[in-house]
Amino acid sequence: MAKGQALEQKRSEVLQGTLDLMILKTLAVMGPLHGYGIARRIEQLSQDVLQLNEGTVYTSLLRLQQQGWISSSWGASENNRRAKFYSITKAGGRQLVEETKNWERISGVIGRVLQAQSSK
Amino acid sequence: MIRPMRPLKEQLARILGSLRRRRFEGDFDEELEAHLALLTERFVQRGLSLNEARYAARKQFGGVTQMKDELRARSRFRPVEAVLDDSAYVLRQLRKSPVFAMAAVLTLAIGIGANTAIFSLVDQLILRLLPVRDPQQVVALSEVGQFYGDSQNPGTITPMSYPMYQDVRDHNQVFSQMMCQRRQDFTVNLSSESEVVSGEWVSGNYFSLLGLEPALGRLLEAKDTLYSGANPYVVLGYSYWVNHFGADRRVIGRTIRVNDYPLTIVGVIRSGFDGLEPGLRANIFVPITMIPLVVKDYEFGRRFFDRRLRWVTPYGRLKPGVTIAQARAGLQPLFNQILEVEVGQAGFRNATRYDREQFLKMRLDVIPGGQGNAILRQRYEEPLWVLMIVTGLVLLIACANIAALLLARAAARQKEIAIRLAIGSSRLRIAQQLITESLALAIAGGAAGTAVAIAIMKCLLAFLPSAVGAYDISSSPDLRVLGFSMLLALVTGVAFGLVPALEATKPDIAKALKEQSASATAREGQYRFRKALVAAQVALSLLLLTGASQFIRSLENLRSLDPGFRTQNVLQFELDLESTDYDLSHARAFFLALEDRLKSYPGVESAGTADVPVLWGGSWVAPMIVIAGYRPKPGEDMTAHVNAVSPGYFQTLGIHLLAGRVFRESDASTSQSVAVVNESFVKRFIGNEPAVGRFIGKGNDPSAPADTEIIGVVNDTDYESLRAIAPRQMFLCAAQHFPGPFVYVRTKQDPRSAFSSIRKLVHQMEPRAPIQAMKTLGEQVDESLATERMIASLSSGFSVIATALALIGLYGVMAYMVTQRAREMAVRIALGAIAGRVIWLMMREVILLAATGIVVALPFIFALNGFVRSELYGIQPNDVMSIAFSVLVFSCVASLAGYIPARRAASCDPMSVLRYE
């Protein structure tokens, strides 16, 4: 059990990181959403570029919640099912700004590095 | 966004998550199922069949079960989880063996309860600081050396004269503030009933120095004690206000009569503060300058500014940064100056050169005052530490017993543990589980122990003398004490659980699994450990037994002492006329009339009064006796204990007249001053010449007039306590000095039957005077032995419990050994060994164990006895008799505990044992 957990963490670390950022952004833009809604929104925006196991949304949500960046409450979904709605907290908003900057800086650096390599 | 370390917040969320596990799991399930359902619907809308849609949804979602597992794992904190799992497991296990659980919890409850009870007393009387601002800064001043004049000791701290206090207060450089106080019992008249209430005389800045706040109104201030008699105010203690005034907020401005003098209530102190003497609650606080008006004909009132009378206890608050040593050094020069001035004053006119020299050598000591003036602490500190050791030993024995029980249990579970080790469980994990078990037992024991502690506390408080003052010791444990017992429970839990846990998980799996019967899986190491435990128990309980037997013997010695008076059929009470308007001559007449009325009362043989009661702990000592024709050497101890008694006193107490006569009614204030002295007095000051007819006197120096005629000599009697040797005594005639307030009545039958009728009679004569502390003289004697009785009964009670525990331990280990060696014994018997031989084989082990314990205990017995020396009376510490006696008793019962299982081994049927194996 302990071993399996460790492996999983290694494999999904990077994806989780970006997924966290995407979810935060989604919630910031769309307001409160349930897990299904978040998965749909990401699917729509990624336009099939990103193949996502939708279950991983929930690990991400749990982690964000444990950090205090999002909060959750029960409500009714469109088809009147009981669903848990997530919304971004103030701390989450600050985190989103921070991480967005961070992401832009890193992706910029990576882009430049990759360009430099191809021009050689 | 890549984080190698999980932040604290996430860990916390996990810990919380573990505690709310159930809810979380439900959450995940429902949430994920809802998501799947929505996905499925979506695929159905796109035209897939329901089954296909379901499949597609699961595919897009990923493994549902794995996801649930992962979420669950992520939302929990493993160690907490493990503890919760273990706890549930342990509770299941314990429920399966209720006898074991009960035995363990009970044993622990006794051990922890006894410790908690004694600790509660230690805490309340010894450790706790007063609830005042920065108690470490508060110090008391105490004069050390030979004072010239009179001292009225109110507590453990030597008092000071009021003018001396003023001088030090006004000229010192080390205190930010100084105040003084004195304890006093007041008679308060609220409605028709008068009641004696303990309180304090205080200087005005008492409250500001201690940093106390009013709950209502105002507290006294420095300006309230500037002028004598000018401020007739009183401040109430919080609980007194609640209990006697129903917490009425309108009490401010109300007038109450204190010693029949009207005082106006100006304020109530906030709750928590009960005066400066722990255990003796002060209920009212009166400006010290009111003494001349509130107490009539009272030495302090008349001699308020007399430098030759010490009676107030001064306290100071150290300036920030000043240490006690610095304060001491800073005060001494000032003190010396004041002494120089005093010695030149009129009060020293008749002092000898020796007196002056000694006086000028006095020191001023600065002692920590943050615990107040603790009479109770001084009196009970040593006994309490003795009891703390006793209960500590009981707890050790209890731990040893439970460790043995756990070992036996672990042995029975050997196979289970071996299998778990074999299939890969870590040793740590199993040990953790076993420790959890012992902790669970310890916590249950701690909880039960708290209940036991309350019971023991109640019984302890019953030993404290009832009338020495309003003892204010709580029997219900507070948070500190509860914390103590829980800490104790946890420490013991680990202490008795650790070794068995490590022992049980020693990884020689193969051997354990190979063995066929559970009982045969014992290991030599475990067995040796159990034997060591039993030997330790034997040693500890023997230690307790010898201690207890010495305490009991010394109590018996004290009880069998002849106090010099007869205690049977005598009752006593105190009648204070302070609340009446009687003057001295009126009071004398009243007590004479009372004595007459009592004497002629049916069932009464005689009656008498005394100023100082016998065996009360208090004393009246005259600093200097003068005897016509006796020249004292410089510095010779010329003190004598004094009392003022009525004509009927000697007959009532059964004190024998050896020469001359006792007082008569004709000895009055107008006639020749007369005195009766005791044998020791005669032996010391007069020798073989006839004492009757000699003239003596008392005062501060040899110039006092020898104007009192000795009219009689009586036998020696104990004065303050049974322990002290009977002092030389001088009895003055009550009619010529102070009448009452203690009344003794000798009855023909049981004096208890006369309590109510005598009460009625006195009430008829003077309804305003409250009767206090009515009891038999026998009870008074018992109360004077309260400490000794407390130690003797508690230590014997505890040592019996300890011995019982040790014997159970011994029995347990023997019974265990018998099952271990059953096969060997069966073979021996089958081969023709006689029963006696088999029993001897077993008994040899018992004797060896007991002997080891005894030998180990002996040096400790000798060491500990030195510590309790001061609690013993009439026996040498290390009294060989009591030690030999305890060893003998112990050996007998130990042999019995071993004999029962040995007998069983010898009487077994070899065939059935061998076949079973």
mmCIF file of C-alpha atoms in Angstrom, chain B residues 247-401:
data_model
loop_
_atom_site.group_PDB
_atom_site.id
_atom_site.type_symbol
_atom_site.label_atom_id
_atom_site.label_comp_id
_atom_site.label_asym_id
_atom_site.label_seq_id
_atom_site.Cartn_x
_atom_site.Cartn_y
_atom_site.Cartn_z
ATOM 1 C CA ALA B 247 -23.962 37.689 46.399
ATOM 2 C CA ASP B 248 -26.187 40.702 47.003
ATOM 3 C CA ARG B 249 -24.712 43.710 45.173
ATOM 4 C CA ARG B 250 -26.392 46.105 47.604
ATOM 5 C CA VAL B 251 -24.106 45.125 50.516
ATOM 6 C CA ILE B 252 -21.840 48.099 49.828
ATOM 7 C CA GLY B 253 -22.510 50.673 52.494
ATOM 8 C CA ARG B 254 -24.227 48.187 54.775
ATOM 9 C CA THR B 255 -23.021 47.999 58.365
ATOM 10 C CA ILE B 256 -22.192 44.718 60.077
ATOM 11 C CA ARG B 257 -21.249 44.239 63.697
ATOM 12 C CA VAL B 258 -17.772 42.766 64.078
ATOM 13 C CA ASN B 259 -16.965 41.943 67.715
ATOM 14 C CA ASP B 260 -20.015 44.057 68.455
ATOM 15 C CA TYR B 261 -18.471 47.080 66.731
ATOM 16 C CA PRO B 262 -20.173 48.521 63.624
ATOM 17 C CA LEU B 263 -18.078 48.353 60.442
ATOM 18 C CA THR B 264 -19.228 49.486 57.009
ATOM 19 C CA ILE B 265 -18.759 47.155 54.056
ATOM 20 C CA VAL B 266 -16.828 49.020 51.359
ATOM 21 C CA GLY B 267 -16.014 46.242 48.941
ATOM 22 C CA VAL B 268 -15.689 42.587 47.974
ATOM 23 C CA ILE B 269 -12.432 41.045 46.672
ATOM 24 C CA ARG B 270 -12.564 39.234 43.374
ATOM 25 C CA SER B 271 -12.873 35.471 43.711
ATOM 26 C CA GLY B 272 -9.839 33.245 44.133
ATOM 27 C CA PHE B 273 -8.023 35.113 46.880
ATOM 28 C CA ASP B 274 -8.586 33.711 50.375
ATOM 29 C CA GLY B 275 -6.036 35.538 52.458
ATOM 30 C CA LEU B 276 -2.376 34.947 53.088
ATOM 31 C CA GLU B 277 -2.603 31.598 54.841
ATOM 32 C CA PRO B 278 -3.199 28.693 52.463
ATOM 33 C CA GLY B 279 -5.879 26.360 53.763
ATOM 34 C CA LEU B 280 -7.180 28.867 56.308
ATOM 35 C CA ARG B 281 -9.645 31.032 54.463
ATOM 36 C CA ALA B 282 -9.807 34.678 55.508
ATOM 37 C CA ASN B 283 -13.363 35.950 55.135
ATOM 38 C CA ILE B 284 -13.147 39.557 56.230
ATOM 39 C CA PHE B 285 -10.377 42.141 56.088
ATOM 40 C CA VAL B 286 -10.357 44.973 58.623
ATOM 41 C CA PRO B 287 -8.023 48.002 58.735
ATOM 42 C CA ILE B 288 -5.340 47.230 61.288
ATOM 43 C CA THR B 289 -5.748 50.677 62.851
ATOM 44 C CA MET B 290 -9.252 49.666 63.991
ATOM 45 C CA ILE B 291 -7.839 47.276 66.589
ATOM 46 C CA PRO B 292 -8.243 49.584 69.607
ATOM 47 C CA LEU B 293 -11.951 49.990 68.868
ATOM 48 C CA VAL B 294 -12.883 46.546 67.563
ATOM 49 C CA VAL B 295 -11.197 44.523 70.286
ATOM 50 C CA LYS B 296 -11.770 45.584 73.825
ATOM 51 C CA ASP B 297 -9.140 45.027 76.434
ATOM 52 C CA TYR B 298 -6.800 43.527 73.946
ATOM 53 C CA GLU B 299 -3.076 43.541 74.220
ATOM 54 C CA PHE B 300 -2.495 44.664 70.614
ATOM 55 C CA GLY B 301 -4.909 47.510 71.071
ATOM 56 C CA ARG B 302 -3.262 48.797 74.201
ATOM 57 C CA ARG B 303 0.255 48.220 72.954
ATOM 58 C CA PHE B 304 -0.254 49.100 69.292
ATOM 59 C CA PHE B 305 2.792 51.356 69.126
ATOM 60 C CA ASP B 306 4.845 49.464 71.731
ATOM 61 C CA ARG B 307 8.202 48.473 70.317
ATOM 62 C CA ARG B 308 8.480 45.700 72.909
ATOM 63 C CA LEU B 309 5.556 43.726 71.476
ATOM 64 C CA ARG B 310 5.970 41.899 68.179
ATOM 65 C CA TRP B 311 2.688 40.925 66.575
ATOM 66 C CA VAL B 312 2.400 41.888 62.872
ATOM 67 C CA THR B 313 3.775 40.020 59.881
ATOM 68 C CA PRO B 314 5.368 42.415 57.387
ATOM 69 C CA TYR B 315 5.446 41.746 53.651
ATOM 70 C CA GLY B 316 7.209 43.662 50.908
ATOM 71 C CA ARG B 317 7.191 43.684 47.140
ATOM 72 C CA LEU B 318 10.734 43.696 45.765
ATOM 73 C CA LYS B 319 11.595 46.484 43.372
ATOM 74 C CA PRO B 320 12.059 45.089 39.839
ATOM 75 C CA GLY B 321 15.490 43.498 39.528
ATOM 76 C CA VAL B 322 16.175 43.305 43.256
ATOM 77 C CA THR B 323 16.944 39.778 44.450
ATOM 78 C CA ILE B 324 16.172 38.383 47.883
ATOM 79 C CA ALA B 325 19.891 38.337 48.752
ATOM 80 C CA GLN B 326 20.233 41.983 47.743
ATOM 81 C CA ALA B 327 17.186 42.900 49.803
ATOM 82 C CA ARG B 328 18.642 41.108 52.819
ATOM 83 C CA ALA B 329 21.951 42.928 52.442
ATOM 84 C CA GLY B 330 20.194 46.237 51.865
ATOM 85 C CA LEU B 331 17.909 45.982 54.895
ATOM 86 C CA GLN B 332 20.381 44.877 57.565
ATOM 87 C CA PRO B 333 22.132 48.279 58.067
ATOM 88 C CA LEU B 334 18.734 49.985 58.425
ATOM 89 C CA PHE B 335 17.616 47.293 60.856
ATOM 90 C CA ASN B 336 20.804 47.708 62.920
ATOM 91 C CA GLN B 337 20.201 51.459 63.149
ATOM 92 C CA ILE B 338 16.682 50.933 64.436
ATOM 93 C CA LEU B 339 17.894 48.373 66.993
ATOM 94 C CA GLU B 340 20.502 50.902 68.221
ATOM 95 C CA VAL B 341 17.797 53.504 68.722
ATOM 96 C CA GLU B 342 15.460 51.051 70.480
ATOM 97 C CA VAL B 343 18.084 49.813 72.889
ATOM 98 C CA GLY B 344 18.565 53.356 74.152
ATOM 99 C CA GLN B 345 14.857 53.800 74.869
ATOM 100 C CA ALA B 346 12.971 53.542 78.135
ATOM 101 C CA GLY B 347 11.813 50.019 77.358
ATOM 102 C CA PHE B 348 15.353 48.765 78.009
ATOM 103 C CA ARG B 349 15.691 50.506 81.362
ATOM 104 C CA ASN B 350 15.800 47.242 83.261
ATOM 105 C CA ALA B 351 17.442 45.066 80.639
ATOM 106 C CA THR B 352 20.652 43.302 81.559
ATOM 107 C CA ARG B 353 23.822 43.809 79.566
ATOM 108 C CA TYR B 354 23.382 40.297 78.187
ATOM 109 C CA ASP B 355 19.867 41.125 76.952
ATOM 110 C CA ARG B 356 21.129 44.265 75.170
ATOM 111 C CA GLU B 357 24.013 42.412 73.528
ATOM 112 C CA GLN B 358 21.769 39.669 72.296
ATOM 113 C CA PHE B 359 19.188 42.178 71.069
ATOM 114 C CA LEU B 360 21.758 44.098 69.027
ATOM 115 C CA LYS B 361 22.879 40.842 67.383
ATOM 116 C CA MET B 362 19.479 40.304 65.773
ATOM 117 C CA ARG B 363 19.194 39.907 61.996
ATOM 118 C CA LEU B 364 16.375 40.714 59.615
ATOM 119 C CA ASP B 365 15.689 37.833 57.294
ATOM 120 C CA VAL B 366 13.938 38.140 53.931
ATOM 121 C CA ILE B 367 12.040 35.026 52.938
ATOM 122 C CA PRO B 368 9.905 34.234 49.894
ATOM 123 C CA GLY B 369 6.344 35.268 50.708
ATOM 124 C CA GLY B 370 4.593 34.150 47.545
ATOM 125 C CA GLN B 371 3.132 31.187 49.396
ATOM 126 C CA GLY B 372 1.933 33.228 52.342
ATOM 127 C CA ASN B 373 2.289 32.480 56.023
ATOM 128 C CA ALA B 374 1.677 28.792 55.843
ATOM 129 C CA ILE B 375 1.002 27.286 59.221
ATOM 130 C CA LEU B 376 -0.476 24.228 57.574
ATOM 131 C CA ARG B 377 2.463 23.875 55.260
ATOM 132 C CA GLN B 378 4.935 23.860 58.106
ATOM 133 C CA ARG B 379 2.879 21.358 60.004
ATOM 134 C CA TYR B 380 2.110 18.925 57.217
ATOM 135 C CA GLU B 381 5.001 19.299 54.819
ATOM 136 C CA GLU B 382 7.047 16.408 56.161
ATOM 137 C CA PRO B 383 4.155 14.020 56.738
ATOM 138 C CA LEU B 384 2.914 14.744 53.236
ATOM 139 C CA TRP B 385 6.242 13.973 51.649
ATOM 140 C CA VAL B 386 6.366 10.743 53.653
ATOM 141 C CA LEU B 387 2.929 9.839 52.334
ATOM 142 C CA MET B 388 3.942 10.842 48.821
ATOM 143 C CA ILE B 389 6.803 8.339 49.004
ATOM 144 C CA VAL B 390 4.469 5.678 50.370
ATOM 145 C CA THR B 391 1.963 6.153 47.572
ATOM 146 C CA GLY B 392 4.743 6.310 45.021
ATOM 147 C CA LEU B 393 5.874 2.880 46.185
ATOM 148 C CA VAL B 394 2.315 1.573 45.964
ATOM 149 C CA LEU B 395 2.149 2.774 42.377
ATOM 150 C CA LEU B 396 5.452 1.092 41.564
ATOM 151 C CA ILE B 397 4.103 -2.180 42.921
ATOM 152 C CA ALA B 398 0.893 -1.732 40.957
ATOM 153 C CA CYS B 399 2.939 -1.166 37.798
ATOM 154 C CA ALA B 400 4.996 -4.267 38.449
ATOM 155 C CA ASN B 401 1.817 -6.268 38.890
#
